[in-house]
Amino acid sequence: MTGIPGFWAVIPAGGSGTRLWPISRRSSPKFLHDLTGSGQSLLRATWDRLEPLVQERILVVTGVAHEEAVRRQLPMLGYDAVVGEPSPRDSMPAIGLAAAILERRDPEAVLGSFAADHVITEPENFRRAVEEAVVLARQGELVTIGIEPTHAATGFGYIRLGEALGVDGAPSAHRVDEFVEKPDAETAARYLETGAYRWNAGMFVVGATTLLELLAENHAEMVDHLRTIAADPRRMRDLWPALQKIAIDHAVAEPAAAAGRVAVVPAALGWDDVGDFAALTTLVAESTDLPGITAIGPTDDILSIDSTATVAAGGRLVALVGVEGLVVVDTQDALLITTPERAQDVKKIVEALTAQGRTELT
Amino acid sequence: MTGIPGFWAVIPAGGSGTRLWPISRRSSPKFLHDLTGSGQSLLRATWDRLEPLVQERILVVTGVAHEEAVRRQLPMLGYDAVVGEPSPRDSMPAIGLAAAILERRDPEAVLGSFAADHVITEPENFRRAVEEAVVLARQGELVTIGIEPTHAATGFGYIRLGEALGVDGAPSAHRVDEFVEKPDAETAARYLETGAYRWNAGMFVVGATTLLELLAENHAEMVDHLRTIAADPRRMRDLWPALQKIAIDHAVAEPAAAAGRVAVVPAALGWDDVGDFAALTTLVAESTDLPGITAIGPTDDILSIDSTATVAAGGRLVALVGVEGLVVVDTQDALLITTPERAQDVKKIVEALTAQGRTELT
């Protein structure tokens, strides 16, 4: 078993995850943490999911500050399997550089880009979807995986399905009519009802060279710079900082979709982007020994009397008496208390700390 | 100004304050802490209040384990101003021993016993009440100070006023008809309505010898033992452990009241026994720089977004986002989250920890 021939996994490991503060910090972002209590970090779980598909054909793109932590969590990675970004430039430069590196290693390379900090509970469905996507990518398509929505989420963008493509080896593929932004609740409910929408999880499968060609249509200079860096990494220093900060969605996926050039493989993945503590609360099962308590991590340090809460203990005793519907996150130097309903506003704490100059806590 | 001649203050500094865990611990009980954010501990505030009345005529009775901490907080105390109890025997042995010691130092001594862990916001009223009480005590009365109730409290015992006594120098004194136990809410409301009830704060003013004579009526052996220990402290070791654990209320005050031998001086003291975090929440003013937050201690380490809470930060950042009506108490090794409504049940956490053998946290 050697995975899918010629298929490479690219893992952009970036983002600060400020809505998951105080677990997620600038110095130790979300993807490095075992947020779901699975026993392994989100990054490691991502690698575990991809390894059967790609063997050693894997490339992690991360901030230079996190290279060491990434290598500690993934000690099996070879020297050239980690690419360090000198500064965050959003997803397009990160994935574009990976494409430029991969087309030099394998001109026929098809890459699949999957974030380091998402959760997937149906790895078999993921595998089947990727296999279909690779078939389409080999025919020159830019392919995305469209997640079957399980509720009328307002926190994700959506993909509107077009006609079925009827491609051999990719029976579930459709054309993408349009990528649409995060909807309001009413719109989301309508999307769910029509059955024609899928969540956009930012998963793209595409030939390395195809991706760069699509990018060159609107950002030719960026492609030049990325290929220059791939050929001579010493050029990273002078070329990288000037690259436009832009997401792959805006740089490539949306214009290509508008031109009818994007395919989608719908799939039910049990996917979540673990965006905030409300998401975490639904992802983690209630503790069996502490009724009402959803524990992120061990329960030894939690005492609960008549309480319901999601609790991440941080090495000290957390005692709850008669409180309901809280999220409690305890760490060495900071404690957060909020509710699932207000979980989105946790980023405001990080903003306030930054404004106060207390960046050692962010 | 030398205070009230011949008047001695006795400060029983005991009790574990388990409803104020995790601030109050066996190893560092309630009275050693600055619970109200006044800048000084409850013990030190008690001393400050009494010192003008007694100068150096003061005796602190505390557990041997806390003698050192008491002396650290009250460095002005002389060698013989602190009496260490080898084990807690409730208030009667503690105050009785103080009486036995004082009658040896001054056969005419009148003592006033005032707990180390209560709050009084009207020290002038306190002073006037004590002055009246001493006048009555010199006439052989057992005198209590009856606190004017400010609400229909169910957490305190009450004193039912009898006839006015019309004693020179003690114009507000009444006979005590009866001490009554903590009432239910309905009964408490009725007590408040009649105007004939005062809170029992456990404050007694009485001649040292008078107290021992009253005690001897039902507990003659205890009085013998206490006088033996006072005469020869080496006997503490063998006699103390066998003394009956009993409160001064049951041992002396209630039977004496039933016999019409207790007087009461009513007073409005702004008194509270700081029994739990609900009491603390009402005692401490809302922070001026953090709307909605009542801070016990400094506010530097508290960040609040749309939240209301009473917060004791313990050296780490406490961040609240959209939570209401909480009590948050953070310490080095334990965190408590509860509500004022459930503050009484905090002692259940201490019970659970004790049952689990985790006494290092109690």
XYZ file of C-alpha atoms in Angstrom:
724
model
C 0.000 0.000 0.000
C 1.700 3.197 -1.156
C -1.130 5.677 -1.060
C -2.336 7.507 -4.157
C 0.519 7.583 -6.716
C 1.874 11.042 -7.428
C -0.363 12.653 -4.832
C 1.215 15.041 -2.335
C -0.286 16.398 0.867
C 0.345 20.021 1.727
C -0.439 21.042 5.303
C -0.577 24.793 5.875
C 0.015 25.041 9.618
C -0.731 28.644 10.385
C -3.287 30.879 11.990
C -3.261 32.097 15.549
C -6.599 30.759 16.784
C -7.290 33.759 19.009
C -10.833 32.534 19.688
C -9.225 29.555 21.401
C -7.127 31.671 23.753
C -5.718 30.990 26.352
C -4.888 27.503 25.061
C -3.949 28.787 21.630
C -1.221 31.460 21.750
C 0.942 33.223 19.196
C 3.845 31.171 20.502
C 1.880 27.944 20.496
C -1.036 28.072 18.063
C -4.104 25.914 17.900
C -2.716 23.198 15.616
C -0.062 22.220 18.162
C -2.685 21.367 20.818
C -4.766 18.331 21.593
C -7.934 20.411 21.781
C -10.392 17.547 21.558
C -8.754 15.350 24.174
C -8.047 12.732 21.488
C -4.568 12.147 22.844
C -2.842 13.833 19.912
C -2.558 17.357 18.607
C -4.660 18.561 15.674
C -1.484 18.657 13.561
C -0.554 15.115 14.432
C -4.117 13.916 13.759
C -3.958 15.628 10.361
C -0.718 13.833 9.550
C -2.182 10.501 10.728
C -5.143 10.980 8.414
C -3.005 11.867 5.390
C -0.097 9.475 5.798
C -1.959 6.439 4.321
C -2.753 8.530 1.218
C 0.674 10.001 0.565
C 3.274 8.009 2.546
C 6.232 10.388 2.661
C 4.950 12.797 0.028
C 4.050 15.469 2.530
C 4.941 19.124 2.959
C 4.139 21.215 6.034
C 4.225 24.985 5.531
C 4.474 26.844 8.813
C 5.888 29.976 10.426
C 9.616 29.786 11.093
C 8.833 30.258 14.791
C 6.905 26.979 14.784
C 9.218 24.817 12.689
C 10.842 23.266 15.725
C 7.524 22.467 17.404
C 6.201 20.960 14.164
C 9.272 18.754 13.853
C 8.951 17.711 17.512
C 5.369 16.597 16.915
C 6.155 14.996 13.548
C 9.657 13.562 14.033
C 9.206 11.305 10.986
C 9.308 14.297 8.624
C 12.383 14.503 6.435
C 14.557 17.591 6.228
C 12.789 18.977 3.151
C 9.242 18.199 4.351
C 8.920 21.414 6.371
C 8.910 24.845 4.764
C 9.274 27.830 7.063
C 7.529 31.090 6.221
C 9.447 34.142 7.454
C 6.118 35.941 8.015
C 2.467 35.052 7.608
C 1.164 35.943 4.125
C -2.182 34.101 4.279
C -2.928 30.856 2.457
C -2.153 31.655 -1.203
C 1.577 32.328 -0.856
C 1.889 29.332 1.514
C 0.144 26.851 -0.787
C 1.562 28.490 -3.901
C 5.111 28.050 -2.610
C 4.345 24.404 -1.842
C 3.109 24.008 -5.438
C 6.247 25.635 -6.826
C 8.446 23.340 -4.727
C 6.455 20.239 -5.677
C 6.417 20.871 -9.447
C 10.233 20.876 -9.291
C 10.257 17.540 -7.475
C 7.562 15.965 -9.653
C 6.232 17.823 -12.704
C 3.093 15.673 -12.608
C 2.489 16.278 -8.887
C -1.090 16.649 -7.708
C -1.322 18.321 -4.345
C -4.068 18.320 -1.747
C -4.038 21.149 0.732
C -5.560 20.419 4.153
C -5.371 22.718 7.162
C -3.426 21.482 10.193
C -6.128 22.443 12.685
C -9.361 20.851 11.501
C -11.132 17.767 12.805
C -12.462 14.930 10.636
C -14.272 12.048 12.276
C -14.946 10.048 9.079
C -11.489 9.341 7.658
C -12.790 6.663 5.261
C -15.136 9.151 3.602
C -12.278 11.639 3.485
C -10.090 9.090 1.750
C -12.736 8.282 -0.866
C -13.347 11.963 -1.554
C -9.642 12.642 -2.001
C -9.317 9.716 -4.401
C -12.095 11.144 -6.567
C -10.596 14.612 -6.331
C -7.219 13.358 -7.541
C -8.850 11.769 -10.604
C -10.387 15.154 -11.459
C -7.163 17.040 -10.709
C -5.309 14.795 -13.183
C -7.761 16.050 -15.820
C -6.693 19.629 -15.040
C -9.487 20.599 -12.674
C -9.138 22.687 -9.554
C -11.056 20.498 -7.117
C -12.483 21.275 -3.744
C -14.092 18.938 -1.244
C -17.555 20.131 -0.260
C -18.593 19.099 3.247
C -22.150 17.871 3.677
C -23.682 20.324 6.154
C -25.062 18.814 9.361
C -26.725 22.046 10.520
C -27.419 25.581 9.300
C -23.984 26.876 10.279
C -23.340 30.604 9.980
C -19.625 30.305 10.708
C -18.572 28.699 7.409
C -18.603 29.704 3.781
C -20.652 27.541 1.378
C -20.221 26.021 -2.065
C -23.197 25.941 -4.439
C -23.235 22.721 -6.470
C -23.681 22.916 -10.215
C -24.248 20.064 -12.679
C -22.999 16.561 -11.993
C -19.833 15.911 -14.009
C -20.198 12.153 -14.614
C -16.454 11.514 -14.660
C -15.095 7.967 -14.492
C -13.470 7.392 -11.107
C -15.153 10.480 -9.647
C -18.830 9.553 -9.607
C -19.931 12.146 -7.046
C -18.211 15.145 -8.649
C -20.093 18.309 -9.548
C -19.198 21.590 -11.108
C -18.943 24.453 -8.577
C -21.474 27.168 -9.379
C -20.234 29.579 -6.780
C -18.405 30.008 -3.500
C -20.562 32.065 -1.118
C -19.572 33.906 2.055
C -20.698 33.004 5.592
C -24.493 33.438 5.531
C -26.845 34.788 8.169
C -28.988 32.249 10.023
C -31.975 32.554 7.694
C -29.868 32.157 4.569
C -28.015 29.230 6.108
C -31.318 27.496 6.848
C -32.369 27.991 3.222
C -29.026 26.612 1.970
C -29.551 23.522 4.101
C -33.090 23.052 2.798
C -32.201 23.222 -0.915
C -29.622 20.443 -0.546
C -27.487 22.223 -3.153
C -24.935 23.706 -0.774
C -21.853 22.276 0.871
C -19.529 23.767 3.482
C -16.323 25.213 2.156
C -13.576 23.728 4.311
C -10.800 25.258 2.211
C -9.665 21.842 0.970
C -8.222 21.989 -2.528
C -6.843 19.201 -4.704
C -5.082 20.337 -7.870
C -2.071 19.747 -10.055
C 0.846 21.805 -8.756
C 1.424 23.359 -12.143
C -2.318 23.818 -12.750
C -2.586 25.794 -9.521
C 0.308 28.072 -10.474
C -1.145 28.611 -13.944
C -4.523 29.575 -12.473
C -2.776 31.893 -10.025
C -0.720 33.462 -12.808
C -3.873 34.645 -14.549
C -4.320 37.355 -11.918
C -1.048 37.260 -9.986
C 1.684 36.531 -12.502
C 4.398 38.235 -10.482
C 3.560 36.188 -7.376
C 4.012 32.991 -9.399
C 7.370 34.219 -10.680
C 8.526 34.964 -7.163
C 7.281 31.648 -5.795
C 9.089 29.708 -8.538
C 12.231 31.753 -7.930
C 12.153 30.930 -4.209
C 11.480 27.245 -4.949
C 14.545 27.179 -7.208
C 16.741 29.081 -4.762
C 15.551 29.175 -1.140
C 18.045 31.958 -0.398
C 15.695 34.275 -2.290
C 13.005 33.690 0.407
C 14.435 36.518 2.447
C 14.077 39.264 -0.140
C 11.034 38.039 -2.096
C 8.698 36.631 0.573
C 7.944 39.810 2.555
C 6.665 41.600 -0.558
C 4.159 38.877 -1.535
C 0.538 39.915 -1.354
C -1.322 38.665 1.720
C -4.241 36.851 0.139
C -6.289 33.707 0.681
C -6.338 30.970 -1.952
C -10.136 31.390 -2.096
C -9.902 34.964 -3.351
C -6.721 34.565 -5.404
C -7.726 31.467 -7.326
C -10.841 29.545 -6.268
C -13.482 32.251 -6.634
C -12.343 33.599 -10.021
C -11.885 30.061 -11.338
C -15.360 29.090 -10.108
C -16.818 32.135 -11.828
C -15.187 30.842 -15.026
C -16.729 27.378 -14.456
C -13.358 25.775 -13.855
C -13.757 24.359 -10.340
C -15.070 20.889 -9.480
C -16.336 19.713 -6.127
C -16.473 16.290 -4.530
C -19.204 16.313 -1.888
C -18.526 14.243 1.213
C -19.791 13.659 4.738
C -16.620 13.991 6.782
C -17.664 14.745 10.357
C -15.631 17.882 9.728
C -15.172 20.886 11.976
C -12.684 23.723 11.913
C -12.673 23.890 15.743
C -13.116 27.610 15.436
C -13.962 28.391 19.045
C -14.873 26.842 22.385
C -18.508 26.456 21.328
C -17.357 24.173 18.507
C -15.127 22.292 20.917
C -18.024 21.811 23.304
C -19.979 19.978 20.628
C -16.956 17.957 19.476
C -16.024 16.507 22.850
C -18.227 13.963 24.605
C -19.602 14.589 28.082
C -17.473 13.028 30.774
C -18.721 9.673 31.992
C -17.475 10.146 35.548
C -18.480 13.808 35.920
C -22.106 14.280 34.874
C -22.672 17.591 33.103
C -18.978 18.169 32.512
C -17.312 18.098 29.126
C -13.626 17.829 29.901
C -10.912 18.838 27.483
C -8.168 16.664 28.840
C -8.134 14.670 32.089
C -10.888 15.006 34.678
C -8.744 14.336 37.771
C -8.509 18.009 38.597
C -12.200 18.822 38.185
C -14.740 18.797 41.016
C -18.324 19.590 40.092
C -21.391 20.025 42.265
C -24.630 20.556 40.330
C -22.817 22.210 37.416
C -22.665 21.993 33.639
C -19.580 23.221 31.845
C -16.869 22.558 29.334
C -13.649 22.540 31.315
C -9.998 22.503 30.356
C -8.073 22.164 33.597
C -4.526 23.386 33.591
C -2.867 21.493 36.413
C -4.753 23.069 39.303
C -8.028 22.010 40.883
C -11.109 23.474 39.171
C -14.114 23.389 41.524
C -17.574 24.265 40.229
C -20.584 24.748 42.505
C -24.009 25.326 40.985
C -22.967 27.011 37.740
C -24.459 26.298 34.329
C -23.440 26.398 30.711
C -19.933 27.748 31.242
C -16.706 27.298 29.369
C -13.743 27.300 31.761
C -10.224 27.218 30.384
C -7.433 27.251 32.903
C -3.771 27.617 32.004
C -0.596 28.413 33.901
C -0.837 32.176 33.511
C -4.393 32.901 32.398
C -7.926 31.762 33.119
C -10.887 32.203 30.767
C -14.535 31.939 31.782
C -17.159 32.338 29.087
C -20.169 30.566 27.556
C -20.596 28.733 24.245
C -22.886 31.595 23.147
C -20.127 34.167 23.639
C -17.224 31.994 22.521
C -16.695 34.091 19.377
C -15.867 37.101 21.545
C -12.883 35.461 23.197
C -10.751 37.096 20.513
C -11.658 40.436 22.120
C -9.654 39.412 25.173
C -6.631 38.873 22.956
C -7.278 42.245 21.344
C -7.541 43.918 24.756
C -4.322 42.295 25.950
C -2.568 43.373 22.769
C -3.855 46.930 23.217
C -2.537 46.890 26.790
C 0.859 45.716 25.598
C 0.545 42.464 27.550
C 1.588 40.397 24.549
C 3.322 37.848 26.777
C -0.199 36.588 27.498
C -1.352 36.436 23.859
C -6.670 57.900 76.534
C -6.229 54.439 78.053
C -9.347 52.683 76.871
C -11.934 51.332 79.266
C -10.250 50.672 82.642
C -10.087 47.024 83.625
C -11.578 45.896 80.337
C -9.849 43.099 78.445
C -10.438 42.006 74.859
C -10.424 38.296 74.086
C -10.153 37.360 70.431
C -10.971 33.740 69.673
C -9.188 33.218 66.364
C -10.458 29.859 65.217
C -12.789 28.244 62.744
C -11.823 26.925 59.373
C -14.127 28.981 57.133
C -14.688 26.143 54.680
C -17.382 28.143 52.893
C -14.628 30.586 51.952
C -12.420 27.937 50.386
C -10.077 28.151 48.469
C -8.947 31.391 50.114
C -9.564 30.062 53.607
C -7.689 26.817 54.305
C -7.028 24.701 57.358
C -3.446 25.929 57.212
C -4.459 29.539 56.687
C -7.972 30.197 57.949
C -10.306 33.032 57.142
C -9.183 35.436 59.891
C -5.655 35.636 58.450
C -6.935 36.981 55.108
C -7.834 40.387 53.782
C -11.139 39.132 52.434
C -12.774 42.500 51.914
C -9.884 44.129 50.126
C -9.524 46.611 53.005
C -5.757 46.285 52.957
C -5.589 44.357 56.221
C -6.616 40.928 57.395
C -9.822 40.385 59.360
C -7.686 39.617 62.435
C -5.699 42.793 62.101
C -8.878 44.829 61.558
C -10.325 43.257 64.719
C -7.234 44.264 66.671
C -7.355 47.799 65.223
C -10.949 48.129 66.356
C -10.269 46.881 69.884
C -6.929 48.491 70.620
C -8.401 51.927 71.493
C -10.691 50.228 74.023
C -8.148 47.999 75.753
C -4.656 49.228 74.891
C -2.474 46.208 75.675
C -5.115 44.268 77.603
C -5.705 41.805 74.815
C -5.617 38.022 74.569
C -5.794 36.064 71.317
C -6.779 32.405 71.629
C -5.870 30.421 68.544
C -4.778 26.974 67.377
C -1.123 26.237 68.046
C -0.671 25.821 64.290
C -1.644 29.466 63.785
C 0.258 31.095 66.655
C 3.142 32.096 64.435
C 0.897 33.591 61.756
C -1.064 35.503 64.410
C 2.154 36.933 65.851
C 3.371 37.874 62.373
C 0.177 39.832 61.733
C 0.112 41.340 65.247
C 3.790 41.889 66.066
C 2.874 44.277 68.877
C 1.436 41.453 70.977
C 3.410 40.590 74.085
C 4.580 37.093 74.877
C 1.596 36.296 77.085
C -1.018 37.843 74.763
C -1.392 34.719 72.624
C -2.769 31.453 73.967
C -2.348 28.367 71.800
C -5.017 25.674 71.846
C -3.563 22.207 71.197
C -6.803 21.230 69.447
C -10.062 22.973 68.591
C -12.663 22.551 71.391
C -15.203 25.144 70.165
C -15.717 28.539 71.780
C -16.473 27.728 75.432
C -13.137 26.172 76.355
C -11.306 28.904 74.395
C -13.102 31.822 76.062
C -13.262 30.009 79.401
C -9.510 29.540 79.415
C -9.056 33.216 78.618
C -11.333 34.052 81.577
C -9.351 31.774 83.883
C -6.094 33.388 82.788
C -7.486 36.919 83.135
C -8.972 36.466 86.627
C -5.458 35.557 87.797
C -4.023 38.709 86.262
C -6.842 40.959 87.443
C -9.556 39.597 89.775
C -11.840 42.437 88.685
C -11.253 41.840 84.972
C -14.188 42.293 82.616
C -13.624 40.595 79.303
C -15.219 41.162 75.927
C -15.019 38.296 73.466
C -15.037 39.246 69.781
C -14.381 36.850 66.901
C -11.284 37.469 64.791
C -13.097 37.096 61.500
C -16.067 39.451 61.543
C -16.498 42.811 59.855
C -17.776 45.965 61.562
C -18.184 49.122 59.537
C -19.420 51.356 62.390
C -16.595 51.276 64.952
C -17.969 54.275 66.860
C -21.257 52.479 67.484
C -19.294 49.417 68.471
C -17.294 51.413 70.966
C -20.408 52.931 72.548
C -22.090 49.527 72.801
C -19.035 48.007 74.460
C -18.865 50.867 76.973
C -22.478 50.225 77.970
C -21.868 46.498 78.116
C -18.912 46.955 80.475
C -21.063 49.006 82.848
C -23.565 46.145 82.967
C -20.848 43.512 83.322
C -19.460 45.342 86.373
C -22.904 44.814 87.935
C -22.527 41.061 87.425
C -24.456 40.683 84.186
C -23.571 38.443 81.295
C -23.929 40.932 78.441
C -24.270 40.374 74.741
C -24.305 42.924 71.951
C -27.399 42.554 69.773
C -26.897 43.666 66.199
C -29.677 45.698 64.611
C -30.791 43.587 61.642
C -30.587 45.234 58.226
C -32.465 42.462 56.422
C -34.336 39.233 57.149
C -31.192 37.115 57.356
C -31.601 33.361 57.699
C -27.917 32.732 58.316
C -27.703 34.178 61.825
C -29.246 33.351 65.197
C -31.414 36.035 66.820
C -31.848 37.554 70.291
C -35.352 38.439 71.480
C -35.318 41.661 73.518
C -37.072 41.742 76.888
C -37.762 44.745 79.117
C -35.548 47.803 79.067
C -33.198 47.771 82.062
C -32.834 51.517 82.672
C -29.314 51.233 84.036
C -27.197 54.350 84.524
C -24.396 54.394 81.950
C -26.153 51.736 79.846
C -29.261 53.508 78.582
C -29.992 51.149 75.693
C -29.700 47.894 77.646
C -32.486 45.316 77.685
C -32.990 41.967 79.334
C -32.576 39.035 76.910
C -35.794 37.054 76.663
C -34.334 34.302 74.538
C -31.655 33.303 72.069
C -33.251 31.726 68.999
C -31.692 29.575 66.277
C -31.286 30.569 62.617
C -34.856 31.051 61.335
C -36.393 30.198 57.975
C -37.105 33.112 55.615
C -40.693 33.593 56.756
C -39.776 33.618 60.431
C -36.855 35.955 59.761
C -39.193 38.402 58.014
C -41.512 38.302 61.022
C -38.593 38.895 63.404
C -37.598 41.946 61.392
C -41.167 43.274 61.403
C -41.672 43.065 65.175
C -38.555 45.138 65.870
C -37.938 43.011 68.967
C -35.138 40.875 67.544
C -31.445 41.473 67.144
C -28.775 39.364 65.424
C -26.657 37.228 67.692
C -23.070 37.939 66.702
C -21.632 35.879 69.558
C -20.206 38.951 71.285
C -20.144 38.608 75.052
C -18.980 41.077 77.687
C -18.754 39.665 81.217
C -16.625 39.607 84.341
C -14.034 36.858 84.026
C -15.037 35.345 87.333
C -18.747 35.828 86.595
C -18.339 33.850 83.374
C -16.594 30.982 85.140
C -19.231 30.947 87.886
C -22.003 30.755 85.296
C -20.156 28.003 83.485
C -19.627 26.082 86.738
C -23.355 25.763 87.219
C -23.493 23.133 84.468
C -19.834 22.394 83.781
C -18.046 22.504 87.108
C -15.290 20.124 86.052
C -14.495 22.187 82.967
C -14.033 25.257 85.167
C -11.711 23.313 87.475
C -9.634 22.186 84.535
C -9.490 25.647 82.974
C -8.334 27.203 86.255
C -5.758 24.433 86.676
C -4.368 25.105 83.206
C -4.329 28.874 83.853
C -2.324 28.281 87.016
C 0.065 25.830 85.380
C 0.200 25.860 81.567
C 2.070 22.542 81.602
C -1.261 20.917 82.446
C -2.654 22.035 79.037
C -1.315 18.888 77.477
C -3.203 16.399 79.625
C -6.328 18.399 80.494
C -7.202 20.219 77.254
C -7.956 17.253 74.988
C -10.623 15.947 77.390
C -12.574 19.219 77.584
C -16.050 19.066 76.102
C -16.390 20.620 72.656
C -19.140 23.139 73.218
C -20.063 26.657 72.140
C -20.375 29.425 74.737
C -23.965 29.932 73.535
C -25.040 26.462 74.613
C -22.791 26.169 77.672
C -23.616 29.493 79.270
C -25.619 32.062 77.308
C -28.794 30.082 76.614
C -29.252 28.630 80.107
C -28.445 32.022 81.677
C -30.938 33.747 79.362
C -33.591 31.222 80.320
C -32.911 32.220 83.932
C -33.290 35.919 83.052
C -29.641 36.638 83.749
C -28.432 37.970 80.355
C -28.505 41.612 79.270
C -28.216 42.916 75.723
C -26.976 46.199 74.334
C -28.550 46.722 70.912
C -26.382 48.449 68.327
C -26.162 49.175 64.606
C -22.661 48.026 63.769
C -22.555 47.377 60.041
C -21.674 43.904 61.195
C -21.190 40.774 59.108
C -19.627 37.438 59.906
C -18.348 37.128 56.314
C -19.737 33.631 56.292
C -19.465 32.935 52.589
C -18.781 34.523 49.217
C -22.356 35.801 48.979
C -21.726 37.853 52.122
C -18.428 39.051 50.698
C -20.132 40.104 47.489
C -22.400 42.471 49.420
C -19.563 43.752 51.624
C -17.216 44.805 48.849
C -18.005 47.722 46.562
C -18.209 47.313 42.797
C -14.985 48.206 41.074
C -14.902 51.714 39.643
C -12.643 50.812 36.729
C -14.304 47.483 35.869
C -18.079 47.916 35.570
C -19.969 44.914 36.890
C -16.960 43.496 38.694
C -16.599 43.322 42.451
C -12.919 42.664 43.008
C -11.518 41.150 46.166
C -8.030 42.542 45.928
C -6.438 44.339 42.990
C -8.107 44.558 39.588
C -4.929 44.571 37.469
C -5.310 40.909 36.620
C -8.996 41.011 35.696
C -10.311 41.510 32.157
C -14.071 41.633 31.755
C -16.214 41.837 28.640
C -19.962 42.170 29.316
C -19.700 40.273 32.593
C -20.829 40.602 36.197
C -18.926 38.758 38.901
C -17.175 38.867 42.215
C -13.559 38.047 41.471
C -10.577 37.253 43.620
C -7.636 36.979 41.263
C -4.696 34.943 42.449
C -1.766 36.273 40.464
C -2.855 35.077 37.021
C -5.031 36.794 34.460
C -8.765 36.194 34.943
C -10.665 36.882 31.710
C -14.463 36.908 31.680
C -16.523 37.053 28.496
C -20.294 37.370 28.706
C -20.868 35.622 32.039
C -23.240 36.827 34.739
C -23.569 36.635 38.488
C -20.520 34.484 39.139
C -18.135 34.223 42.032
C -14.622 33.415 40.814
C -11.880 32.726 43.320
C -8.482 31.921 41.924
C -5.564 30.731 44.009
C -2.207 29.131 43.295
C -3.448 25.545 43.423
C -7.230 25.736 43.203
C -9.931 27.652 41.362
C -13.536 28.022 42.519
C -16.436 29.100 40.317
C -19.848 29.447 41.906
C -22.685 31.949 42.391
C -23.779 33.967 45.424
C -26.914 31.775 45.538
C -24.843 28.619 45.911
C -22.073 30.068 48.065
C -23.171 28.031 51.098
C -22.393 24.829 49.230
C -18.734 25.646 48.776
C -18.096 23.674 51.956
C -19.168 20.573 49.995
C -16.051 20.963 47.865
C -13.937 20.855 51.020
C -15.885 17.799 52.164
C -15.353 16.101 48.794
C -11.623 16.860 48.853
C -11.388 15.527 52.396
C -13.253 12.360 51.377
C -10.808 11.942 48.473
C -7.863 12.322 50.835
C -6.705 15.461 49.036
C -6.297 17.350 52.298
C -3.361 19.321 50.919
C -5.994 21.357 49.084
C -8.267 21.925 52.095
